[in-house]
Amino acid sequence: MPAVSKGDGMRGLAVFISDIRNCKSKEAEIKRINKELANIRSKFKGDKALDGYSKKKYVCKLLFIFLLGHDIDFGHMEAVNLLSSNKYTEKQIGYLFISVLVNSNSDLISLINNAIKNDLSSRNPTFMNLALHCIANVGSREMAEAFAAEVPRILVAGDTMDSVKQSAALCLLRLNRTSPDLVLMGEWTARVVHLLNDQHLGVVTAATSLITTLAQKSPEDFKTSVSLAVARLSRIVSSASTDLQDYTYYFVAAPWLSVKLLRLLQCYPPPEDGAIRGRLTECLETILNKAQEPPKSKKVQHSNAKNAVLFEAISLIIHHDSEPTLLVRACNQLGQFLQHRETNLRYLALESMCTLASSEFSHEAVKTHIETVINALKSERDVSVRQRAVDLLYAMCDRSNAKQIVAEMLSYLETADYSIREEIVLKVAILAEKYAVDYTWYVDTILNLIRFAGDYVSDEVWYRVIQIVINRDEVQGYAAKTVFEALQAPACHENLVKVGGYILGEFGNLIAGDSRSSPLIQFDLLHSKFHLCSVPTRALLLSAYIKFINLFPEVKGTIQEVLRSDSQLRNADVELQQRAVEYLRLSSIASTDILATVLEEMPPFPERESSILAKLKRKKGPGNLHPDLDENRKERSANGGTADHSSTTSNAKSSPLSFVGDLLAPASTAPPTNRPRPVSSSYLLQAPLTPIPPQASAVPVLLSAGPLFQVAASPTPSTDLLGLGSTITTQNSAPPASKGTSLLVDVFSENIAAFPVETPVAVGPVADENFSRFVCKNNGVLYENQLLQIGLKSEFRQNLGRMYVFFGNKTSTQFMNFAASVVCQDTLQAQLNVHAKPADPTVDGGAQLQQILNIECMSDFVDAPVLNIQFRYGGTLQNVAVKLPITLNKFFQPTEMTSQDFFQRWKQLGAPQQEVQKIFKAKHSMDTEVTKAKIMGFGAALLDGVDPNPSNFVGAGVIHTKTTQVGCLLRLEPNTQAQMYRLTLRTSRDTVSQRLCDLLSEQF
C-alpha cells in the first residue's frame, strides 16, 4: 500500500473534527455542522475547478458528518469522480464514501461499476484491492451480478499478486453469502482448491475460508480439498514456531489457518483413504499432545491461540466420532479445563463435553467428571457456565446416575438463577420420567419440583404426572397419600393444588380408610385452598368435589352446601357458576347408578410422546437440530454393552425402555440384549403398520356441558413406535390401557397415517458418504451441507421398522415447496415396503421438520432406498438425494446359544453355498471393545466363551422377513500382528450370507 504523504493530512478536516468535539451542547454541534454543510455545498456548486485534494477533503467531511448520525443528500457524484483519480488517497476516500453511503438502488451504480471494472483491469494491485474491497463492502445483488464471474478469474490467475488473491477470495466469500445463487465456480473449482497449496499462507487462509463456505453448499465439488487440507495442517502442526515466523502468533504456528483448516475438514466425513486418515489422526494427536506441554509464554494471547486450535481439533474429533482413543483423550483434556481459572475455558469445556456425552465411545469418560460438574453447578459464579453445567448433567445422565443427577438438580433449583429455572424444571421432569424404574420416585420428584419452583412448572409437567398416575395402578395409592401430605403445608403452590385436586378426586378412596385422611378431612383440606386459587383451579376443584360425592356418599350434604352457597351459584365467573349449578343439580336428581356412570374413574390415556420434550426444544431454540440422537449408544454404554436380565426382570412393568427425543419407546418390558433394539422373541408385533384414526385432541371428563378434568393437546404429532405401545383401535372403539410402555409419551398426539412410497423416478447424484456408518447404529446425522441437515432415529423389530427423519434448516431463510419422498428402484420395490408421511411444504429458518417412515421387509435385499428432497431456497430449486441406511442386518434379532448348540448348528450349515468367508485388511484400530460394540450394533448376539480361541468373536441371530426367517451364525478372527481379519458367515440362504458379509466387513 502506498505511503500517505504528509501533505495528505487534510488540516481542514482536522480543524472541523476539533470544532465538533469542542461543542458544549447538541445545538452547538448541529449549528457547526449546518455551517459546514452550507460551505461544502457552495464549494461543490460554485467552484467547478475543485482539485482532487479539495474534493477528497470535503467528501471526508461529509462522511464524518454522516457517521455522526446526520443525513447526507449530496456529494455522491464528487465521490464517484474521485474513483477516476490516479492518486491512491483520493481513490481510497472515494471508495470509502461509496461503501458507506451509496445503496444498491442508487442511480450512480452503473458509473461505480464502470470505475470498479477499470480498476480491476488496470493490473495495479493497489487499485485492484480497493475495488475488491468496495465490492465486498457493498455486497449487493447488483454487485454480485456484475462481478461474480470476474472475481474468480482474478483469484486463480497466475500473474495475480498474493495480496490481490487474498482480497479476491474474501470478496468472493462475501458475494457467496449475499447471493449464493450467483456465485457459480464451475471451471474454477479445481484451481480454487489448489490454492490450499499456495506458498503464501495469507492466500491459503483466505482461500480456506472461501472453500469452507463453498464446500457446505456443494460438498462433492470440493471433496478433493480434504487431502490438501490434511497435508497443509500436517505441515503446520509439525513445524516449529520459527519455521512460520511471519505467521506465528505468540509461539503458536498459524493458529487462524489451523482453525480454518479444521473447520473445513468438519464439512466431510472421515477420509476413506487410509494414508490420509492416518495423517489426520497424527495431526490431531499432535495437537492434543501440545496441549499437555508447558506453555511457552505466560501471555494470555499464547494460551488463547493454543486453546483455539485445541478446541477446533476436539470439534473435528467429535464430528468424525470414529476414533475411540481420540474421543477419550479429548474428553480427558476437556476435563482438565473444568477447573481452570479462566471462565471462558470452563464454559467451552462444558459445552464440548455436552456433545461428547452422546458418543458411545466417550460417554463413560464424560461420566467420570460428574463430581466436578456438580461442584461447578454449586460454586460457579458465572450464570452462563452454570447453565452449561446443567446441560452437561442432562447430557451425561443415564440409568446408572439418574437419581444422583436429578437430586443435585433439585437441590440447585432452590438457589438457581431465575433465568434458567424453567429450563431446569423441564430437564428434571424429563430425566425423572425417562429413567424412572420406581414410579414413586417419579411422583416425589415432580412434587418437589412444584414445591421448589412452582412458578416455573409449566402445565405440561403437571399434566404428565396426572397421566402417568392414571395409567399405572401401582402408583395411584402412593400418589394420593403423597399429595394429601403435601397439601397440609400452610403455603402450597397452585400447581400442587391442581395435582392434589385431580388425584384425590380420582383416587382419594384409596387412602380414605385411614382416619387421618378420611373423606371429610380430604374435602376440608382441598376446600381450604379454594379461596386462594385462580378461576381455572377453582373449576378443577369443583370437579373434584362432584367426584367426591360419587366416591364418598357420606360427604354429599357438606359438598352440596358448598355448591349451594351464593358465592358459587351467583359467582361472577360464568364457568364457575355453571359448574356449581350443574353439579348441584346432578347430585340432587341423579341416582347412585347414574352418578357412578357419569363420574366413573378416568380411563387410561393412550401413550404418546411427551410434550415436555417439545417444550424444552422450543425453549432451547433451533441451535440443536437433533437432540438425543445417540440415546441408544448412551444406554448401551451405561450397561457396558450388555443387558443385565437379573437386575431388571423384577421391574419389568415399570422399566421404561425409551428412545427419548422424537421417538417413542417400544412396549417391550425387557431391556435390550447386546444391541440397542428389543430382542425377546415374546414381543412380536401385534398389528400391521396401518393408518390409525386420529383421536380427539383433548379428553373432556365427566359432563358434556363443560370441560372438567381436561388436559391440553400436545403440539407434537408423534406416535408410539411401531404401534407397540397399545393395541391398534378402530375409529369407533375406545383406546385401551397400555401399561408397559415408556413414560416419555404424549397422550394427545395425533396418530400418523402411512402413505405409499414413491414410484421410481430419476434422481440426481445420491449422497452415501455416511451410509456405512449407520450399518451398526440407528441414530445420527446422515447428511449435512450449508443449507440442510438430515438426522435419523430409527427402531426395528422383527421384519418391521420405523424411521424418524429430521430435516433441519440451517439458514435464516424459509424453505419453500419442501417435499421429501422415498424412491425404491427396480426389484427393491418387491423386497422392501416403505410408507412415508408427507412433509410440511415449508421449513422456517432455523427450524426442524420431522417425517416418519414405516418400513416392512418382505424378503432379503441388497440395494437401499433413496430419500429424495426438493425445496426452494432463495428462489433456487434445490435437490438432494441421500441413500437411506436401511440394510438387511437391521432386521436381525439376536439369539443366545450355548457352545454346544452353536457348533451343532454350525455343522448343519456346512454346505458350500451356505458359507461366505472373507479375509481383509483392518481399516481401523483393532480394539476389542470397539469390535464387540460393532458386532452387537450389527444385530447379532455376542456369544462369550463359545469359541476355543478367546480372541475370536462369535455371534448368532435370525434375519426376519415377511416370508421367511433366516438363521445366521458368524465368526470373526482377528490377527493383530498382521492387522488382518477373517470373517466367516453361515446362513440358510446364500444371498443373505453374502450380503451380511459385505456389510460387516466394511466396519473393521
Short mmCIF file of N, CA and C in Angstrom, two decimals, residues 577-672:
data_model
loop_
_atom_site.label_atom_id
_atom_site.label_comp_id
_atom_site.label_asym_id
_atom_site.label_seq_id
_atom_site.Cartn_x
_atom_site.Cartn_y
_atom_site.Cartn_z
N GLN A 577 -69.98 -20.55 37.92
CA GLN A 577 -71.42 -20.56 38.21
C GLN A 577 -72.10 -21.75 37.52
N GLN A 578 -71.74 -21.97 36.27
CA GLN A 578 -72.36 -23.07 35.52
C GLN A 578 -72.00 -24.42 36.14
N ARG A 579 -70.75 -24.58 36.52
CA ARG A 579 -70.36 -25.85 37.14
C ARG A 579 -71.10 -26.07 38.45
N ALA A 580 -71.19 -25.03 39.28
CA ALA A 580 -71.86 -25.18 40.57
C ALA A 580 -73.33 -25.57 40.37
N VAL A 581 -74.02 -24.92 39.45
CA VAL A 581 -75.44 -25.21 39.20
C VAL A 581 -75.61 -26.63 38.68
N GLU A 582 -74.80 -27.01 37.69
CA GLU A 582 -74.97 -28.33 37.08
C GLU A 582 -74.59 -29.44 38.05
N TYR A 583 -73.50 -29.25 38.78
CA TYR A 583 -73.08 -30.28 39.73
C TYR A 583 -74.10 -30.44 40.86
N LEU A 584 -74.64 -29.33 41.33
CA LEU A 584 -75.65 -29.40 42.38
C LEU A 584 -76.89 -30.15 41.89
N ARG A 585 -77.32 -29.81 40.68
CA ARG A 585 -78.49 -30.46 40.12
C ARG A 585 -78.23 -31.94 39.88
N LEU A 586 -77.05 -32.26 39.38
CA LEU A 586 -76.70 -33.65 39.12
C LEU A 586 -76.70 -34.47 40.40
N SER A 587 -76.11 -33.91 41.45
CA SER A 587 -76.03 -34.65 42.72
C SER A 587 -77.39 -34.79 43.38
N SER A 588 -78.36 -33.93 43.01
CA SER A 588 -79.68 -33.95 43.66
C SER A 588 -80.63 -34.91 42.98
N ILE A 589 -80.59 -35.01 41.66
CA ILE A 589 -81.62 -35.78 40.96
C ILE A 589 -81.13 -37.12 40.44
N ALA A 590 -79.82 -37.27 40.27
CA ALA A 590 -79.30 -38.50 39.66
C ALA A 590 -79.27 -39.62 40.69
N SER A 591 -79.58 -40.81 40.23
CA SER A 591 -79.50 -41.98 41.09
C SER A 591 -78.04 -42.36 41.30
N THR A 592 -77.83 -43.27 42.23
CA THR A 592 -76.45 -43.70 42.52
C THR A 592 -75.81 -44.33 41.30
N ASP A 593 -76.57 -45.13 40.55
CA ASP A 593 -76.03 -45.78 39.36
C ASP A 593 -75.65 -44.76 38.30
N ILE A 594 -76.51 -43.77 38.10
CA ILE A 594 -76.20 -42.74 37.10
C ILE A 594 -74.96 -41.95 37.51
N LEU A 595 -74.89 -41.59 38.79
CA LEU A 595 -73.71 -40.87 39.27
C LEU A 595 -72.45 -41.69 39.05
N ALA A 596 -72.52 -42.99 39.36
CA ALA A 596 -71.34 -43.85 39.19
C ALA A 596 -70.92 -43.93 37.73
N THR A 597 -71.92 -43.90 36.84
CA THR A 597 -71.59 -43.97 35.41
C THR A 597 -70.99 -42.67 34.91
N VAL A 598 -71.65 -41.56 35.27
CA VAL A 598 -71.19 -40.26 34.78
C VAL A 598 -69.83 -39.88 35.38
N LEU A 599 -69.65 -40.24 36.66
CA LEU A 599 -68.45 -39.80 37.38
C LEU A 599 -67.46 -40.95 37.59
N GLU A 600 -67.45 -41.89 36.67
CA GLU A 600 -66.55 -43.03 36.85
C GLU A 600 -65.09 -42.58 36.71
N GLU A 601 -64.21 -43.45 37.14
CA GLU A 601 -62.78 -43.15 37.14
C GLU A 601 -62.27 -42.90 35.73
N MET A 602 -61.31 -41.99 35.62
CA MET A 602 -60.74 -41.67 34.31
C MET A 602 -60.16 -42.91 33.65
N PRO A 603 -60.43 -43.12 32.37
CA PRO A 603 -59.80 -44.26 31.66
C PRO A 603 -58.33 -43.95 31.41
N PRO A 604 -57.52 -44.99 31.24
CA PRO A 604 -56.09 -44.74 30.95
C PRO A 604 -55.93 -43.96 29.66
N PHE A 605 -54.94 -43.11 29.64
CA PHE A 605 -54.64 -42.34 28.44
C PHE A 605 -53.87 -43.21 27.45
N PRO A 606 -54.11 -43.05 26.15
CA PRO A 606 -53.23 -43.71 25.17
C PRO A 606 -51.84 -43.09 25.25
N GLU A 607 -50.81 -43.95 25.16
CA GLU A 607 -49.45 -43.46 25.34
C GLU A 607 -48.94 -42.80 24.06
N ARG A 608 -48.34 -41.65 24.21
CA ARG A 608 -47.73 -40.92 23.10
C ARG A 608 -46.49 -40.21 23.61
N GLU A 609 -45.78 -39.56 22.72
CA GLU A 609 -44.56 -38.87 23.13
C GLU A 609 -44.85 -37.69 24.06
N SER A 610 -43.94 -37.45 24.96
CA SER A 610 -44.15 -36.39 25.94
C SER A 610 -44.03 -35.02 25.30
N SER A 611 -44.98 -34.16 25.62
CA SER A 611 -44.92 -32.78 25.12
C SER A 611 -43.90 -31.95 25.89
N ILE A 612 -43.38 -32.48 27.02
CA ILE A 612 -42.35 -31.74 27.76
C ILE A 612 -41.10 -31.62 26.90
N LEU A 613 -40.79 -32.67 26.15
CA LEU A 613 -39.61 -32.62 25.27
C LEU A 613 -39.76 -31.53 24.22
N ALA A 614 -40.94 -31.46 23.63
CA ALA A 614 -41.16 -30.43 22.61
C ALA A 614 -41.03 -29.05 23.22
N LYS A 615 -41.50 -28.87 24.43
CA LYS A 615 -41.39 -27.56 25.08
C LYS A 615 -39.93 -27.21 25.35
N LEU A 616 -39.13 -28.20 25.77
CA LEU A 616 -37.72 -27.95 26.02
C LEU A 616 -37.00 -27.57 24.72
N LYS A 617 -37.34 -28.24 23.63
CA LYS A 617 -36.71 -27.92 22.35
C LYS A 617 -37.06 -26.50 21.91
N ARG A 618 -38.33 -26.12 22.11
CA ARG A 618 -38.71 -24.76 21.74
C ARG A 618 -37.96 -23.74 22.58
N LYS A 619 -37.77 -24.04 23.85
CA LYS A 619 -37.08 -23.10 24.74
C LYS A 619 -35.61 -22.99 24.38
N LYS A 620 -34.99 -24.13 24.02
CA LYS A 620 -33.57 -24.12 23.68
C LYS A 620 -33.32 -23.52 22.31
N GLY A 621 -34.34 -23.43 21.47
CA GLY A 621 -34.17 -22.83 20.15
C GLY A 621 -33.67 -23.84 19.15
N PRO A 622 -33.44 -23.38 17.90
CA PRO A 622 -33.10 -24.28 16.80
C PRO A 622 -31.63 -24.63 16.74
N GLY A 623 -30.84 -24.23 17.72
CA GLY A 623 -29.40 -24.50 17.63
C GLY A 623 -29.08 -25.97 17.54
N ASN A 624 -29.80 -26.78 18.32
CA ASN A 624 -29.56 -28.20 18.30
C ASN A 624 -30.69 -28.85 17.55
N LEU A 625 -30.40 -29.25 16.32
CA LEU A 625 -31.48 -29.71 15.46
C LEU A 625 -31.80 -31.18 15.64
N HIS A 626 -30.99 -31.90 16.34
CA HIS A 626 -31.27 -33.31 16.54
C HIS A 626 -30.86 -33.75 17.92
N PRO A 627 -31.52 -33.28 18.96
CA PRO A 627 -31.12 -33.63 20.31
C PRO A 627 -31.34 -35.10 20.61
N ASP A 628 -30.47 -35.64 21.46
CA ASP A 628 -30.60 -37.02 21.94
C ASP A 628 -30.61 -38.04 20.81
N LEU A 629 -29.95 -37.71 19.67
CA LEU A 629 -29.96 -38.68 18.58
C LEU A 629 -29.20 -39.95 18.92
N ASP A 630 -28.27 -39.87 19.84
CA ASP A 630 -27.46 -41.03 20.17
C ASP A 630 -27.84 -41.62 21.52
N GLU A 631 -29.12 -41.56 21.83
CA GLU A 631 -29.57 -42.05 23.13
C GLU A 631 -29.29 -43.53 23.30
N ASN A 632 -29.47 -44.30 22.23
CA ASN A 632 -29.23 -45.73 22.34
C ASN A 632 -27.80 -46.03 22.70
N ARG A 633 -26.86 -45.29 22.11
CA ARG A 633 -25.46 -45.54 22.38
C ARG A 633 -25.15 -45.24 23.83
N LYS A 634 -25.74 -44.19 24.38
CA LYS A 634 -25.54 -43.88 25.79
C LYS A 634 -26.05 -45.02 26.66
N GLU A 635 -27.23 -45.54 26.28
CA GLU A 635 -27.81 -46.60 27.10
C GLU A 635 -26.94 -47.85 27.05
N ARG A 636 -26.45 -48.17 25.84
CA ARG A 636 -25.60 -49.34 25.72
C ARG A 636 -24.31 -49.14 26.48
N SER A 637 -23.76 -47.93 26.39
CA SER A 637 -22.53 -47.63 27.11
C SER A 637 -22.74 -47.72 28.61
N ALA A 638 -23.89 -47.25 29.07
CA ALA A 638 -24.17 -47.29 30.51
C ALA A 638 -24.28 -48.71 31.02
N ASN A 639 -24.71 -49.62 30.14
CA ASN A 639 -24.87 -51.01 30.55
C ASN A 639 -23.66 -51.87 30.19
N GLY A 640 -22.57 -51.19 29.80
CA GLY A 640 -21.38 -51.94 29.46
C GLY A 640 -21.52 -52.79 28.24
N GLY A 641 -22.46 -52.47 27.38
CA GLY A 641 -22.62 -53.19 26.13
C GLY A 641 -23.58 -54.35 26.21
N THR A 642 -23.95 -54.79 27.39
CA THR A 642 -24.89 -55.89 27.52
C THR A 642 -25.95 -55.54 28.53
N ALA A 643 -27.01 -56.32 28.52
CA ALA A 643 -28.10 -56.06 29.46
C ALA A 643 -28.04 -57.05 30.60
N ASP A 644 -28.37 -56.56 31.75
CA ASP A 644 -28.39 -57.40 32.94
C ASP A 644 -29.82 -57.84 33.20
N HIS A 645 -30.14 -59.05 32.76
CA HIS A 645 -31.52 -59.50 32.90
C HIS A 645 -31.91 -59.66 34.36
N SER A 646 -31.00 -60.12 35.14
CA SER A 646 -31.36 -60.41 36.53
C SER A 646 -31.75 -59.18 37.30
N SER A 647 -31.16 -58.05 36.96
CA SER A 647 -31.42 -56.84 37.73
C SER A 647 -32.64 -56.09 37.26
N THR A 648 -33.19 -56.47 36.13
CA THR A 648 -34.31 -55.70 35.60
C THR A 648 -35.60 -56.48 35.47
N THR A 649 -35.54 -57.78 35.58
CA THR A 649 -36.74 -58.57 35.38
C THR A 649 -37.82 -58.23 36.38
N SER A 650 -37.42 -58.01 37.61
CA SER A 650 -38.41 -57.74 38.65
C SER A 650 -39.11 -56.43 38.44
N ASN A 651 -38.51 -55.54 37.70
CA ASN A 651 -39.13 -54.23 37.45
C ASN A 651 -39.64 -54.13 36.03
N ALA A 652 -39.99 -55.27 35.48
CA ALA A 652 -40.34 -55.27 34.07
C ALA A 652 -41.45 -54.32 33.74
N LYS A 653 -42.44 -54.24 34.59
CA LYS A 653 -43.59 -53.41 34.26
C LYS A 653 -43.26 -51.94 34.28
N SER A 654 -42.38 -51.55 35.15
CA SER A 654 -42.15 -50.12 35.34
C SER A 654 -40.83 -49.64 34.80
N SER A 655 -40.14 -50.47 34.03
CA SER A 655 -38.86 -50.03 33.49
C SER A 655 -39.06 -49.52 32.09
N PRO A 656 -39.07 -48.23 31.88
CA PRO A 656 -39.29 -47.69 30.53
C PRO A 656 -38.06 -47.90 29.68
N LEU A 657 -38.25 -48.55 28.55
CA LEU A 657 -37.14 -48.77 27.63
C LEU A 657 -37.29 -47.75 26.53
N SER A 658 -36.69 -46.59 26.70
CA SER A 658 -37.12 -45.47 25.87
C SER A 658 -36.05 -44.92 24.98
N PHE A 659 -36.48 -44.68 23.74
CA PHE A 659 -35.81 -43.68 22.93
C PHE A 659 -36.44 -42.38 23.35
N VAL A 660 -35.68 -41.38 23.70
CA VAL A 660 -36.29 -40.12 24.09
C VAL A 660 -35.86 -39.09 23.08
N GLY A 661 -36.70 -38.15 22.81
CA GLY A 661 -36.43 -37.15 21.80
C GLY A 661 -37.63 -37.14 20.92
N ASP A 662 -37.48 -37.55 19.68
CA ASP A 662 -38.60 -37.53 18.76
C ASP A 662 -39.09 -38.94 18.47
N LEU A 663 -38.56 -39.95 19.19
CA LEU A 663 -39.04 -41.31 19.05
C LEU A 663 -39.70 -41.76 20.34
N LEU A 664 -40.38 -42.88 20.25
CA LEU A 664 -41.04 -43.41 21.42
C LEU A 664 -40.49 -44.77 21.75
N ALA A 665 -40.59 -45.11 23.02
CA ALA A 665 -40.12 -46.42 23.43
C ALA A 665 -41.07 -47.49 22.96
N PRO A 666 -40.56 -48.65 22.61
CA PRO A 666 -41.45 -49.77 22.32
C PRO A 666 -42.07 -50.28 23.61
N ALA A 667 -43.06 -51.12 23.44
CA ALA A 667 -43.79 -51.60 24.60
C ALA A 667 -43.09 -52.73 25.31
N SER A 668 -41.95 -53.12 24.82
CA SER A 668 -41.23 -54.21 25.46
C SER A 668 -40.94 -53.89 26.90
N THR A 669 -41.09 -54.89 27.75
CA THR A 669 -40.80 -54.67 29.17
C THR A 669 -39.43 -55.17 29.55
N ALA A 670 -38.75 -55.82 28.65
CA ALA A 670 -37.39 -56.28 28.97
C ALA A 670 -36.38 -55.39 28.30
N PRO A 671 -35.22 -55.20 28.90
CA PRO A 671 -34.20 -54.35 28.30
C PRO A 671 -33.53 -55.02 27.12
N PRO A 672 -32.81 -54.25 26.32
CA PRO A 672 -32.16 -54.83 25.15
C PRO A 672 -31.01 -55.73 25.54
#
